[in-house]
Short mmCIF file of C-alpha atoms in Angstrom, two decimals:
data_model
loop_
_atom_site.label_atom_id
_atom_site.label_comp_id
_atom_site.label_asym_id
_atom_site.label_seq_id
_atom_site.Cartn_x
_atom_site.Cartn_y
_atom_site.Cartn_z
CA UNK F 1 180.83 20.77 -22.81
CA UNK F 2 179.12 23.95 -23.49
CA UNK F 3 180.89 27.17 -23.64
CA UNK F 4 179.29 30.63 -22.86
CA UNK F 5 180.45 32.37 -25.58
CA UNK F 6 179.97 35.63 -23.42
CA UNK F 7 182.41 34.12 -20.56
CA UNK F 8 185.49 36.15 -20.07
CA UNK F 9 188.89 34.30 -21.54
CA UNK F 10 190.53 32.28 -18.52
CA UNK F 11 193.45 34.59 -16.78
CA UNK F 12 196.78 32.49 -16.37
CA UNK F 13 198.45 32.36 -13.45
CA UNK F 14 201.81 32.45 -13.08
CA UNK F 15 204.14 32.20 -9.86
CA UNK F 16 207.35 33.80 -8.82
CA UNK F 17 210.30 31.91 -6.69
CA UNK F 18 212.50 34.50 -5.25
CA UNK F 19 216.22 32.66 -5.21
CA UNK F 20 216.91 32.84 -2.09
CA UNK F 21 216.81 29.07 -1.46
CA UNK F 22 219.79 26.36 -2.13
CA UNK F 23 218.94 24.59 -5.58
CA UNK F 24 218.47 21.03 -2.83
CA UNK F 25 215.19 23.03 -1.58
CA UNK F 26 214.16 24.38 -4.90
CA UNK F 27 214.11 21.86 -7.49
CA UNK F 28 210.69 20.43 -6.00
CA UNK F 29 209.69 23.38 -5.06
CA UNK F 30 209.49 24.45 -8.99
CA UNK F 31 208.55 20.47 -9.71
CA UNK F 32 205.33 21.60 -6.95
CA UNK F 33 204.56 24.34 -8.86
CA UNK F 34 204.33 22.85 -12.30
CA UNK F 35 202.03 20.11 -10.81
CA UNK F 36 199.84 22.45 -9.12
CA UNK F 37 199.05 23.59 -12.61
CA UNK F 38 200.50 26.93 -12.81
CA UNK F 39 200.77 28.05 -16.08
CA UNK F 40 204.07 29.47 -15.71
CA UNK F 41 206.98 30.43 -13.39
CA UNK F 42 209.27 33.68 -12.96
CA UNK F 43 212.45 34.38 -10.34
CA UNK F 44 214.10 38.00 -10.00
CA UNK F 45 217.00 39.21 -11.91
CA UNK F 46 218.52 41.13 -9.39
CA UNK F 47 222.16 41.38 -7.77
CA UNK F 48 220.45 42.43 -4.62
CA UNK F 49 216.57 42.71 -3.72
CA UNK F 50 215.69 45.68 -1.47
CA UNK F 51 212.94 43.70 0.21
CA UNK F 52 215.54 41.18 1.71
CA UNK F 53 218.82 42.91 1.61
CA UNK F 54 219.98 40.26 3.62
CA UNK F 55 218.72 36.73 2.54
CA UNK F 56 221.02 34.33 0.47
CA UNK F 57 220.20 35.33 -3.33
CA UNK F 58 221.28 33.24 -6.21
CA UNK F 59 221.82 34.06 -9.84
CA UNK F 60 218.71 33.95 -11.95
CA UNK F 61 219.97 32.56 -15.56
CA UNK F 62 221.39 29.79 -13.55
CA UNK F 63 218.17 28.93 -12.00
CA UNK F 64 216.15 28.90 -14.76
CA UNK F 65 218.33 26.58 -16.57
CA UNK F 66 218.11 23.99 -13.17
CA UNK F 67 214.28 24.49 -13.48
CA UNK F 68 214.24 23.75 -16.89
CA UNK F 69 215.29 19.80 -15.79
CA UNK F 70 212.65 19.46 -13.46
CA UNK F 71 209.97 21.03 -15.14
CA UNK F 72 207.91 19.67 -18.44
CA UNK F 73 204.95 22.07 -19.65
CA UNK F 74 204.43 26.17 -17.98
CA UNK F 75 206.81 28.67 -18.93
CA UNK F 76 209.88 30.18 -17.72
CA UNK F 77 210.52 33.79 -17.53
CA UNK F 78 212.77 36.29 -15.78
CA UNK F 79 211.21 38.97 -13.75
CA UNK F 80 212.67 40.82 -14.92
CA UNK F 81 216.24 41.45 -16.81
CA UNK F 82 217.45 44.84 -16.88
CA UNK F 83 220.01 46.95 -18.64
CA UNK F 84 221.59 47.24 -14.69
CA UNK F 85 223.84 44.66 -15.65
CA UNK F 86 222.81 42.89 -18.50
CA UNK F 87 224.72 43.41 -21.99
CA UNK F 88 221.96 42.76 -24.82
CA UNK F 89 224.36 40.52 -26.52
CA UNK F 90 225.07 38.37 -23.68
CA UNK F 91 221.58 38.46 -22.35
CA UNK F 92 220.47 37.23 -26.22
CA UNK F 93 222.98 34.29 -25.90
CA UNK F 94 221.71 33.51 -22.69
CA UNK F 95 217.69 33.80 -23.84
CA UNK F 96 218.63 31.46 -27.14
CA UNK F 97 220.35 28.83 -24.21
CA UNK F 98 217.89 28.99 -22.34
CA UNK F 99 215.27 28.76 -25.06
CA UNK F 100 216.76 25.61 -26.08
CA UNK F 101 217.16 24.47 -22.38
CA UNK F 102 213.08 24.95 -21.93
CA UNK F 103 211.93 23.31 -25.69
CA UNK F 104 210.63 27.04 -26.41
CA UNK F 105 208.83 27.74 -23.03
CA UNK F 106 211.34 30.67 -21.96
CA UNK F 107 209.85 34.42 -21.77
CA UNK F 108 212.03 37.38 -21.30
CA UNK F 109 210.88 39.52 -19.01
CA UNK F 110 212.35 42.87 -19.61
CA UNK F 111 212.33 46.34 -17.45
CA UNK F 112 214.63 49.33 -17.77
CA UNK F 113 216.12 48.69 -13.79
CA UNK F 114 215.46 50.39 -10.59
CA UNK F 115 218.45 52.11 -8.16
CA UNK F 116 219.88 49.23 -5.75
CA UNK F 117 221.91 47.37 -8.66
CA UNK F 118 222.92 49.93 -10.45
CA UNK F 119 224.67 51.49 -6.74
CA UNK F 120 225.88 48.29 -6.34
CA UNK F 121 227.92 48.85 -9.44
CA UNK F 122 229.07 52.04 -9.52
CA UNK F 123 226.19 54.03 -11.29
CA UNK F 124 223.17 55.66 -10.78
CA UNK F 125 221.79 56.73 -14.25
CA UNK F 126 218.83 59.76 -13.75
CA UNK F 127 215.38 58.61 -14.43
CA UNK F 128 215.77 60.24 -18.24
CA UNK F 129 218.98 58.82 -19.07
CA UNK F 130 217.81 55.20 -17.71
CA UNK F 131 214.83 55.37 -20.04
CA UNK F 132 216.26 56.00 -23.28
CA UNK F 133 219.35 52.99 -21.91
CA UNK F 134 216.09 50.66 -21.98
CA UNK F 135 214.50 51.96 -25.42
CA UNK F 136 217.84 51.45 -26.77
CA UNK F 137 218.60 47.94 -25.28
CA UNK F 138 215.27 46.77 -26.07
CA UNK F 139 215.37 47.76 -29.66
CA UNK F 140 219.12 45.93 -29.96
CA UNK F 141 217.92 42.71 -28.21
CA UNK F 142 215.14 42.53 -30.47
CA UNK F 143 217.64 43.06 -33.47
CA UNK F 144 220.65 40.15 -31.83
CA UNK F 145 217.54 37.68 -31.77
CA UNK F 146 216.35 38.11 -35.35
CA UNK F 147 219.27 39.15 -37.24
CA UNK F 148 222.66 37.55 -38.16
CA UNK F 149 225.68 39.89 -38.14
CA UNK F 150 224.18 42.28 -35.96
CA UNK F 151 226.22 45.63 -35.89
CA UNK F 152 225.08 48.53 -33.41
CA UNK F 153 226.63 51.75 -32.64
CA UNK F 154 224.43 53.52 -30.13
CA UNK F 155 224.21 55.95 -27.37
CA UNK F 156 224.77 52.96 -24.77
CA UNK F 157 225.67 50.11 -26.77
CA UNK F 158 227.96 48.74 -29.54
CA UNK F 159 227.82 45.58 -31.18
CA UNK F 160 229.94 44.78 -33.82
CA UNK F 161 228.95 41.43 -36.19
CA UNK F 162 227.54 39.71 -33.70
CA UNK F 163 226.24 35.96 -34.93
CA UNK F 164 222.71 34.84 -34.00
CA UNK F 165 223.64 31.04 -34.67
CA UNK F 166 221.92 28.77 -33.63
CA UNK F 167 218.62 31.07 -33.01
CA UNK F 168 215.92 31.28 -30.95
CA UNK F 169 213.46 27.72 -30.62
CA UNK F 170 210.18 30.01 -30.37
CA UNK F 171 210.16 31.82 -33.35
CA UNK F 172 210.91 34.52 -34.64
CA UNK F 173 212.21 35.06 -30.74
CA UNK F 174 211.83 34.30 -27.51
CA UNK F 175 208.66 36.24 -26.25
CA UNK F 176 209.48 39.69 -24.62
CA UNK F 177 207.45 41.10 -21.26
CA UNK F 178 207.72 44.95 -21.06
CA UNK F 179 207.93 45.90 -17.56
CA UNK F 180 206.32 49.69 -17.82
CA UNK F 181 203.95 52.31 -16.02
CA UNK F 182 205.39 55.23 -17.47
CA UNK F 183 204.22 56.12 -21.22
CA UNK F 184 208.09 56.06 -22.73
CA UNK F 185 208.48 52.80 -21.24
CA UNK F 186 204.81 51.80 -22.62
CA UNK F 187 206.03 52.45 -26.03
CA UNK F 188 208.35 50.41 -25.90
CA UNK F 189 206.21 47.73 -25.07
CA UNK F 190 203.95 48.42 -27.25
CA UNK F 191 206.69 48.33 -30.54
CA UNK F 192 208.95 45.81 -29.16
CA UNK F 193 206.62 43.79 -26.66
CA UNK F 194 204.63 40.41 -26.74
CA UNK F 195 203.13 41.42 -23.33
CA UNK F 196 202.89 44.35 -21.28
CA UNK F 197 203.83 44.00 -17.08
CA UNK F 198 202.78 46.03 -14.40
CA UNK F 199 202.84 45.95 -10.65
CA UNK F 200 200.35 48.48 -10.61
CA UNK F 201 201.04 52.28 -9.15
CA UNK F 202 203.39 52.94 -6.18
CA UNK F 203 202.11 52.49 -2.81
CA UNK F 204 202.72 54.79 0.00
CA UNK F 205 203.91 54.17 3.85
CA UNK F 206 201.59 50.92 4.86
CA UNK F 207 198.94 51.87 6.73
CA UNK F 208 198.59 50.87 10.05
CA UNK F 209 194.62 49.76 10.29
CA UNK F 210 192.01 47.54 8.73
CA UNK F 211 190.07 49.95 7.31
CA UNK F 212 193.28 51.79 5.86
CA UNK F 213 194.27 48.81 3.94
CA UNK F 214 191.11 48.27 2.19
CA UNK F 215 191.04 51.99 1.01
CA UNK F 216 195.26 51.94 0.13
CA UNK F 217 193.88 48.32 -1.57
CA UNK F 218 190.97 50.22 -3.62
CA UNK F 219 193.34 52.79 -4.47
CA UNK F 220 195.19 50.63 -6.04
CA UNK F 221 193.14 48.94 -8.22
CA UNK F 222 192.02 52.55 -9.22
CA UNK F 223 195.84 53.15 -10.58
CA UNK F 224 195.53 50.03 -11.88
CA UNK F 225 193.10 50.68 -13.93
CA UNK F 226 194.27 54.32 -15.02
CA UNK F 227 197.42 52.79 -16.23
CA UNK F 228 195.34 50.06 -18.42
CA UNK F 229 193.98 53.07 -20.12
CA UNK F 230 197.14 54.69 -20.54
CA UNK F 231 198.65 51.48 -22.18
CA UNK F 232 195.12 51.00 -24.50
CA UNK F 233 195.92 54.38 -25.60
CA UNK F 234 200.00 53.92 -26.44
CA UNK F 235 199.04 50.26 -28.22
CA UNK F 236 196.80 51.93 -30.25
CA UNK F 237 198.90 55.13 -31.58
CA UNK F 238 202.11 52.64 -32.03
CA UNK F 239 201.65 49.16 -32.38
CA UNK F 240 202.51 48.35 -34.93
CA UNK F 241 200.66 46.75 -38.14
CA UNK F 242 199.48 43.28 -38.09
CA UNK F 243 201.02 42.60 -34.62
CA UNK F 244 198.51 40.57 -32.33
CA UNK F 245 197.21 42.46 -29.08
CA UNK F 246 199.67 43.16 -26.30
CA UNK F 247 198.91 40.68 -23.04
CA UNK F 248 199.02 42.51 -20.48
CA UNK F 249 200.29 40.76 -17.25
CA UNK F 250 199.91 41.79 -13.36
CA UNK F 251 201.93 41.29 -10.64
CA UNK F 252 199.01 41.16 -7.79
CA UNK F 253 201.24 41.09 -4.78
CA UNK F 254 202.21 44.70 -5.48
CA UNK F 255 198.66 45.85 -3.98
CA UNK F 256 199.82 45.44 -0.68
CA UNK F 257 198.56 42.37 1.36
CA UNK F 258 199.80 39.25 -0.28
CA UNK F 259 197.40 37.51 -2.47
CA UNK F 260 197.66 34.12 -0.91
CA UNK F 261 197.12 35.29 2.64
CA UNK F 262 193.82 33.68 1.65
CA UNK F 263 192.51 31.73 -0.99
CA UNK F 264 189.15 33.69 -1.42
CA UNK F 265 191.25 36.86 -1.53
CA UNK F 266 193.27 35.72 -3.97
CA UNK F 267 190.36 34.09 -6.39
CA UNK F 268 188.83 38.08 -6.10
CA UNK F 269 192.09 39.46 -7.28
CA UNK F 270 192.62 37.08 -10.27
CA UNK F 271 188.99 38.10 -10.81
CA UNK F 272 189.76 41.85 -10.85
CA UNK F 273 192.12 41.57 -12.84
CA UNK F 274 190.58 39.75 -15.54
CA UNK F 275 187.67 42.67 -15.46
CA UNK F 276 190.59 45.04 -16.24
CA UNK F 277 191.45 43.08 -19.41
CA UNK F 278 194.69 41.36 -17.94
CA UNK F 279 195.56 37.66 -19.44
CA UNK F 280 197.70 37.13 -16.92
CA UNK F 281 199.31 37.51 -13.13
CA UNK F 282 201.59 36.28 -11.00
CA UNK F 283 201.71 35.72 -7.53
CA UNK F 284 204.70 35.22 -5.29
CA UNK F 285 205.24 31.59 -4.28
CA UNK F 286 204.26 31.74 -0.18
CA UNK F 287 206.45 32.60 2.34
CA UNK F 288 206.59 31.99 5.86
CA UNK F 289 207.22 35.26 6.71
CA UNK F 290 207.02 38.94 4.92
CA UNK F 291 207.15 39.22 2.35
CA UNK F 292 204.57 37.61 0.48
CA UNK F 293 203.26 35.69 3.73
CA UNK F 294 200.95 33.29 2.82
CA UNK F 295 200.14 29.06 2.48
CA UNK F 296 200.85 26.61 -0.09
CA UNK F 297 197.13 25.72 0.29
CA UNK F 298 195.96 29.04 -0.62
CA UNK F 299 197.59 29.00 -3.71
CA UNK F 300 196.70 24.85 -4.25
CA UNK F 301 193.07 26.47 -4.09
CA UNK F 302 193.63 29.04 -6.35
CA UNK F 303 195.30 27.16 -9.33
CA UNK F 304 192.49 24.26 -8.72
CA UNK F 305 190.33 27.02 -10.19
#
């Protein structure tokens, strides 16, 4: 086979489950997804998802551990786990499990948590406060996955001779995803962070015409692409020494229309993306209904390349 040397590197694909489902209906569901060739899968960490307040929702760690059975080869992530409710040294423990669980394909997603968990349990940090919660978690996780007889006293946290044993599979930890768009947040990312996660700017009220959602679409793309700067920027004033290139993963469903409304739609997103210097995205696994509306055969197309 020849290779043009000038051809851009191959974006991965990735696919999110949200848990709403009984584990009956999702173990092939997940086994589907592997054999469609995605190159890895994701589910929410959340208590409680805003965009179906009311569905059924199942744990996440759980999950992950059930799809490790049924699944062989694409990764395994959380999308993502937050300080909301996550202790770093129980979320480490549960990261070297599920580590082991996968053979080394888990990735820890990681974001400093939106509002409707933290109600749900009492507390509603401000913006600042919640920042410097996630700089500080970050920083300890990092720490209770590469060092035995961890001690921490922090603003937010303390640890206190916490073991590592047995340690992570991957090596020298589990793979962290920065969930940022803010330049605190991209710091963080950038010192602690294998990749760097995005859904992109936030959208306004959905428009109501055709027209309307190709410009809010366009706009989009245009934050998009302001926030890649921004990151290139951060990586470059604070990455630190010898550390490879950030990846830099995006969630595509966050433009607005689903990606896998249509399969031609979706191949011009992945597209985009790549052009923006992304190695990766996910997409939402179809749903009947909103949100992410869209067919199995869309994305069957999609990952057939």
């Amino acid at each position: 086979m020849i290779m043009d040397d000038d051809a851009p590197p191959r974006v991965r694909i990735g696919v999110c489950v949200l848990p709403e489902r009984p584990w009956a209906q999702s173990a092939d569901l997940w086994r589907r997804i592997e054999g469609l060739g995605a190159d890895h899968a994701w589910t929410y960490d959340h208590l409680v998802w805003g965009g179906l307040p009311d569905s059924p929702w199942h744990s996440t760690m759980p999950t992950l551990a059930a799809a490790a059975t049924v699944t062989e080869r694409m990764g395994l992530g959380t999308f993502v786990a937050s300080p909301n409710f996550r202790h770093p040294a129980l979320l480490a423990k549960d990261a070297v499990t599920l580590d082991d669980l996968t053979g080394g394909r888990f990735l820890l997603g990681l974001g400093a948590g939106g509002d409707l968990d933290s109600g749900l349990l009492g507390t509603s940090p401000p913006r600042a406060e919640r920042t410097r919660r996630f700089a500080e978690f970050t920083g300890l996780l990092d720490r209770l996955l590469t060092e035995d007889h961890t001690r921490h006293d922090g603003e937010f946290y303390t640890v206190t001779g916490a073991r590592l044993l047995p340690g992570c599979v991957q090596q020298p930890r589990v793979p962290f995803l920065v969930a940022a768009n803010g330049p605190r947040g991209m710091r963080v990312a950038a010192t602690r962070g294998e990749s760097w996660v995005t859904t992109g700017p936030q959208r306004g009220p959905a428009p109501g015409r055709a027209d309307d959602v190709h410009t809010q679409l366009e706009q989009w793309w245009e934050g998009v692409a302001g926030l890649t700067a921004r990151l290139t920027e951060v990586e470059a004033a604070v990455r630190p020494p010898g550390h490879a290139p950030l990846g830099r993963v995006l969630s595509l469903d966050a433009a607005g229309p689903a990606a896998l409304s249509d399969a031609g739609f979706a191949r011009e997103q992945v597209a985009r993306a790549g052009e923006l210097g992304f190695t990766d995205v996910i997409v939402h696994w179809p749903r009947a209904a909103d949100p992410y509306r869209g067919s199995e055969a869309a994305l069957e197309q999609l990952l057939a390349g």
